[in-house]
Short mmCIF file of C-alpha atoms in Angstrom, two decimals:
data_model
loop_
_atom_site.label_atom_id
_atom_site.label_comp_id
_atom_site.label_asym_id
_atom_site.label_seq_id
_atom_site.Cartn_x
_atom_site.Cartn_y
_atom_site.Cartn_z
CA UNK B 1 9.71 -16.58 -0.48
CA UNK B 2 9.20 -13.58 1.72
CA UNK B 3 5.92 -13.61 3.39
CA UNK B 4 4.26 -11.77 5.82
CA UNK B 5 1.39 -12.69 8.42
CA UNK B 6 -1.19 -10.81 10.06
CA UNK B 7 -3.55 -10.88 12.93
CA UNK B 8 -6.44 -10.70 13.17
CA UNK B 9 -8.89 -10.49 10.68
CA UNK B 10 -11.60 -8.16 12.08
CA UNK B 11 -11.58 -7.12 15.90
CA UNK B 12 -14.64 -5.37 17.42
CA UNK B 13 -13.46 -3.19 20.31
CA UNK B 14 -14.90 -0.68 23.13
CA UNK B 15 -13.76 2.62 23.15
CA UNK B 16 -10.76 3.29 25.39
CA UNK B 17 -9.54 -0.52 25.27
CA UNK B 18 -6.42 -1.66 24.06
CA UNK B 19 -5.36 -2.65 21.26
CA UNK B 20 -2.56 -4.86 19.68
CA UNK B 21 -1.96 -5.65 16.25
CA UNK B 22 0.52 -8.00 15.54
CA UNK B 23 2.53 -8.84 12.23
CA UNK B 24 5.44 -11.40 11.29
CA UNK B 25 7.19 -11.93 8.60
CA UNK B 26 9.29 -15.03 6.77
CA UNK B 27 11.56 -15.84 4.47
CA UNK B 28 13.72 -12.86 4.38
CA UNK B 29 16.35 -10.77 7.29
CA UNK B 30 16.03 -7.18 8.06
CA UNK B 31 13.25 -5.91 6.60
CA UNK B 32 11.78 -2.39 6.27
CA UNK B 33 8.37 -3.14 7.51
CA UNK B 34 5.65 -0.82 7.59
CA UNK B 35 1.36 -0.03 9.06
CA UNK B 36 -1.21 1.67 7.08
CA UNK B 37 -4.14 2.46 7.90
CA UNK B 38 -6.89 3.12 5.57
CA UNK B 39 -10.45 4.72 6.50
CA UNK B 40 -13.54 3.68 4.46
CA UNK B 41 -12.85 5.40 1.02
CA UNK B 42 -9.79 6.90 1.89
CA UNK B 43 -6.53 5.87 0.91
CA UNK B 44 -3.63 4.51 2.41
CA UNK B 45 -2.04 6.51 5.67
CA UNK B 46 1.39 5.83 6.47
CA UNK B 47 1.53 5.30 10.71
CA UNK B 48 4.35 3.62 11.51
CA UNK B 49 8.32 2.49 9.77
CA UNK B 50 10.57 0.61 10.99
CA UNK B 51 14.35 0.03 9.07
CA UNK B 52 15.37 -2.82 12.11
CA UNK B 53 14.52 -4.13 15.74
CA UNK B 54 14.05 -1.01 18.03
CA UNK B 55 13.49 1.61 15.86
CA UNK B 56 10.34 2.81 14.44
CA UNK B 57 9.46 6.26 12.72
CA UNK B 58 5.55 7.70 12.84
CA UNK B 59 4.18 9.05 10.25
CA UNK B 60 1.28 11.22 12.21
CA UNK B 61 1.24 11.66 15.66
CA UNK B 62 -1.77 10.04 16.96
CA UNK B 63 -3.45 7.64 19.57
CA UNK B 64 -1.20 4.71 18.38
CA UNK B 65 2.69 3.44 19.28
CA UNK B 66 4.01 0.79 17.57
CA UNK B 67 6.92 -0.99 18.54
CA UNK B 68 9.17 -3.65 17.12
CA UNK B 69 10.52 -6.20 19.61
CA UNK B 70 12.18 -8.46 16.83
CA UNK B 71 13.87 -8.68 13.45
CA UNK B 72 10.75 -10.40 12.07
CA UNK B 73 8.29 -9.15 14.03
CA UNK B 74 5.82 -5.62 13.96
CA UNK B 75 3.46 -4.55 16.41
CA UNK B 76 0.89 -1.95 16.62
CA UNK B 77 -0.42 -0.92 19.78
CA UNK B 78 -2.73 1.49 21.77
CA UNK B 79 -3.54 2.10 25.49
CA UNK B 80 -6.97 3.27 24.98
CA UNK B 81 -8.71 2.99 21.79
CA UNK B 82 -10.64 6.15 19.87
CA UNK B 83 -13.25 5.91 18.23
CA UNK B 84 -11.72 7.30 14.88
CA UNK B 85 -9.27 4.44 15.47
CA UNK B 86 -11.92 2.30 13.11
CA UNK B 87 -10.67 1.66 9.36
CA UNK B 88 -8.47 -1.35 8.04
CA UNK B 89 -4.55 -2.04 9.07
CA UNK B 90 -2.31 -3.81 6.77
CA UNK B 91 1.14 -4.14 7.36
CA UNK B 92 3.90 -4.32 4.79
CA UNK B 93 7.13 -5.88 4.20
CA UNK B 94 9.48 -3.28 1.48
CA UNK B 95 10.62 -5.46 -0.94
CA UNK B 96 14.46 -5.31 -1.22
CA UNK B 97 14.96 -2.57 -4.64
CA UNK B 98 12.75 -3.42 -7.80
CA UNK B 99 11.16 -5.73 -5.62
CA UNK B 100 7.72 -5.46 -4.81
CA UNK B 101 6.44 -4.76 -1.04
CA UNK B 102 4.12 -7.15 0.23
CA UNK B 103 1.14 -6.86 2.64
CA UNK B 104 -0.48 -8.91 4.96
CA UNK B 105 -4.25 -9.58 4.79
CA UNK B 106 -5.31 -6.48 6.40
CA UNK B 107 -7.13 -6.15 9.99
CA UNK B 108 -10.58 -4.67 10.16
CA UNK B 109 -10.67 -2.66 13.57
CA UNK B 110 -13.84 -1.62 14.67
CA UNK B 111 -14.46 0.69 18.00
CA UNK B 112 -17.68 0.49 19.34
CA UNK K 1 9.91 14.67 -0.20
CA UNK K 2 9.47 12.13 -2.30
CA UNK K 3 6.17 11.61 -3.38
CA UNK K 4 3.21 10.25 -5.73
CA UNK K 5 0.48 11.88 -6.55
CA UNK K 6 -1.96 10.12 -8.32
CA UNK K 7 -5.81 11.30 -10.03
CA UNK K 8 -8.39 11.00 -7.62
CA UNK K 9 -11.70 8.95 -7.97
CA UNK K 10 -14.15 7.40 -7.61
CA UNK K 11 -13.86 6.05 -11.85
CA UNK K 12 -16.80 4.41 -13.16
CA UNK K 13 -17.10 3.58 -16.53
CA UNK K 14 -18.89 1.13 -18.29
CA UNK K 15 -17.77 -2.24 -19.52
CA UNK K 16 -15.60 -2.44 -22.47
CA UNK K 17 -14.49 1.14 -22.16
CA UNK K 18 -10.79 2.56 -22.29
CA UNK K 19 -8.68 3.71 -18.71
CA UNK K 20 -6.41 5.86 -17.91
CA UNK K 21 -5.64 6.47 -14.65
CA UNK K 22 -2.52 9.31 -13.92
CA UNK K 23 0.42 9.07 -11.83
CA UNK K 24 2.78 11.81 -11.76
CA UNK K 25 6.28 11.07 -8.71
CA UNK K 26 9.20 13.24 -7.68
CA UNK K 27 12.21 12.64 -9.75
CA UNK K 28 14.41 12.24 -6.35
CA UNK K 29 17.18 9.07 -7.42
CA UNK K 30 15.74 6.84 -9.34
CA UNK K 31 13.34 4.60 -8.05
CA UNK K 32 11.50 1.50 -8.93
CA UNK K 33 7.29 2.64 -9.83
CA UNK K 34 4.76 0.12 -9.21
CA UNK K 35 0.67 -0.36 -9.25
CA UNK K 36 -1.03 -2.57 -6.96
CA UNK K 37 -4.77 -3.73 -6.86
CA UNK K 38 -7.06 -3.44 -3.54
CA UNK K 39 -9.84 -6.24 -4.00
CA UNK K 40 -12.72 -5.46 -1.55
CA UNK K 41 -11.62 -6.46 1.91
CA UNK K 42 -8.49 -7.39 0.99
CA UNK K 43 -5.24 -6.61 1.54
CA UNK K 44 -3.20 -5.21 -1.69
CA UNK K 45 -1.18 -6.87 -4.04
CA UNK K 46 1.36 -6.19 -6.89
CA UNK K 47 -0.58 -4.97 -10.52
CA UNK K 48 2.58 -4.18 -11.77
CA UNK K 49 5.71 -2.47 -12.27
CA UNK K 50 9.08 -0.73 -14.13
CA UNK K 51 12.51 -1.06 -12.77
CA UNK K 52 14.10 2.18 -14.87
CA UNK K 53 13.17 4.83 -17.58
CA UNK K 54 11.04 4.00 -21.08
CA UNK K 55 10.12 0.44 -19.04
CA UNK K 56 6.58 -1.24 -19.83
CA UNK K 57 5.23 -3.06 -16.90
CA UNK K 58 2.42 -5.16 -17.86
CA UNK K 59 -0.50 -7.70 -16.65
CA UNK K 60 -4.18 -8.89 -16.75
CA UNK K 61 -4.10 -5.81 -20.07
CA UNK K 62 -3.09 -3.44 -17.88
CA UNK K 63 -0.05 -1.20 -18.78
CA UNK K 64 2.02 1.27 -17.22
CA UNK K 65 5.58 2.65 -18.82
CA UNK K 66 7.89 4.31 -16.80
CA UNK K 67 8.58 8.26 -18.28
CA UNK K 68 11.83 10.06 -16.89
CA UNK K 69 11.54 12.85 -19.12
CA UNK K 70 7.51 13.51 -17.45
CA UNK K 71 7.90 12.16 -14.31
CA UNK K 72 4.78 9.87 -14.97
CA UNK K 73 3.78 6.03 -15.09
CA UNK K 74 -0.01 6.34 -15.87
CA UNK K 75 -2.10 2.95 -15.46
CA UNK K 76 -3.66 2.45 -18.72
CA UNK K 77 -6.25 -0.52 -19.90
CA UNK K 78 -7.92 -0.92 -23.29
CA UNK K 79 -11.14 -2.88 -22.15
CA UNK K 80 -12.39 -3.07 -19.05
CA UNK K 81 -14.38 -6.04 -17.13
CA UNK K 82 -16.54 -5.08 -13.98
CA UNK K 83 -14.20 -7.69 -12.01
CA UNK K 84 -11.81 -4.71 -12.50
CA UNK K 85 -13.61 -3.05 -10.13
CA UNK K 86 -11.34 -2.18 -7.41
CA UNK K 87 -9.02 0.44 -5.93
CA UNK K 88 -5.79 1.26 -7.95
CA UNK K 89 -2.74 2.62 -6.42
CA UNK K 90 0.50 3.81 -7.46
CA UNK K 91 4.02 4.39 -5.85
CA UNK K 92 7.29 4.33 -5.56
CA UNK K 93 10.16 2.48 -4.01
CA UNK K 94 14.10 3.16 -3.75
CA UNK K 95 17.23 3.03 -1.62
CA UNK K 96 16.69 4.49 1.52
CA UNK K 97 13.37 5.82 0.52
CA UNK K 98 10.48 4.92 2.43
CA UNK K 99 7.62 2.65 0.35
CA UNK K 100 5.56 5.75 -0.92
CA UNK K 101 2.06 5.29 -2.02
CA UNK K 102 -0.57 7.47 -3.84
CA UNK K 103 -4.05 8.02 -2.13
CA UNK K 104 -5.25 5.12 -4.30
CA UNK K 105 -8.39 5.90 -7.26
CA UNK K 106 -11.69 3.72 -7.23
CA UNK K 107 -12.34 2.06 -10.01
CA UNK K 108 -16.31 1.33 -10.22
CA UNK K 109 -16.88 -0.71 -14.24
CA UNK K 110 -20.53 -1.21 -14.94
CA UNK K 111 -21.93 -4.14 -17.21
#
């Protein structure tokens, strides 16, 4: 069965520091992977999606970047965090047609 | 492009009230439709789904019917409970199209 792992669960980082959030999946190959951000009281904002190794599409210009160095690994990064980067970050694995997406448990990032 | 339009909340109901959260989608292709639920501090989890027109998804007393003629997938529950308090997301998925979510609707059920 497909599973998705995301870490860390919580993170407090100072402004200007770098960021690396990792997401890995199991039980599937060549998945479509997504990074979303959810600000407090807001909906899901799609940040990046990837259909394969090295293939990244950015939905919103911002201070973040994403990489997919391996088929089952999707990384969200920043060189210098801003206060506005605070939020709840979710990694998602798109299921095959007619099946649901799977989400990681999320990372609560607080930039101070 | 493909999109999902969802009733914006927040929605506040008393226990045992009837719930409807509206969701409409763009009719490109033949998407599968989903409702996800997010409890506080957690990721999203599937609530129910429908993969073709006229299908009805159901789970935990919630229901939604895939209506191709109105491009809708409204979520309903006849009698909500306090434990149903959460954020609900409508989503579409299909073929080579991106997984697309509505903005989410926060539901609060008071005892």
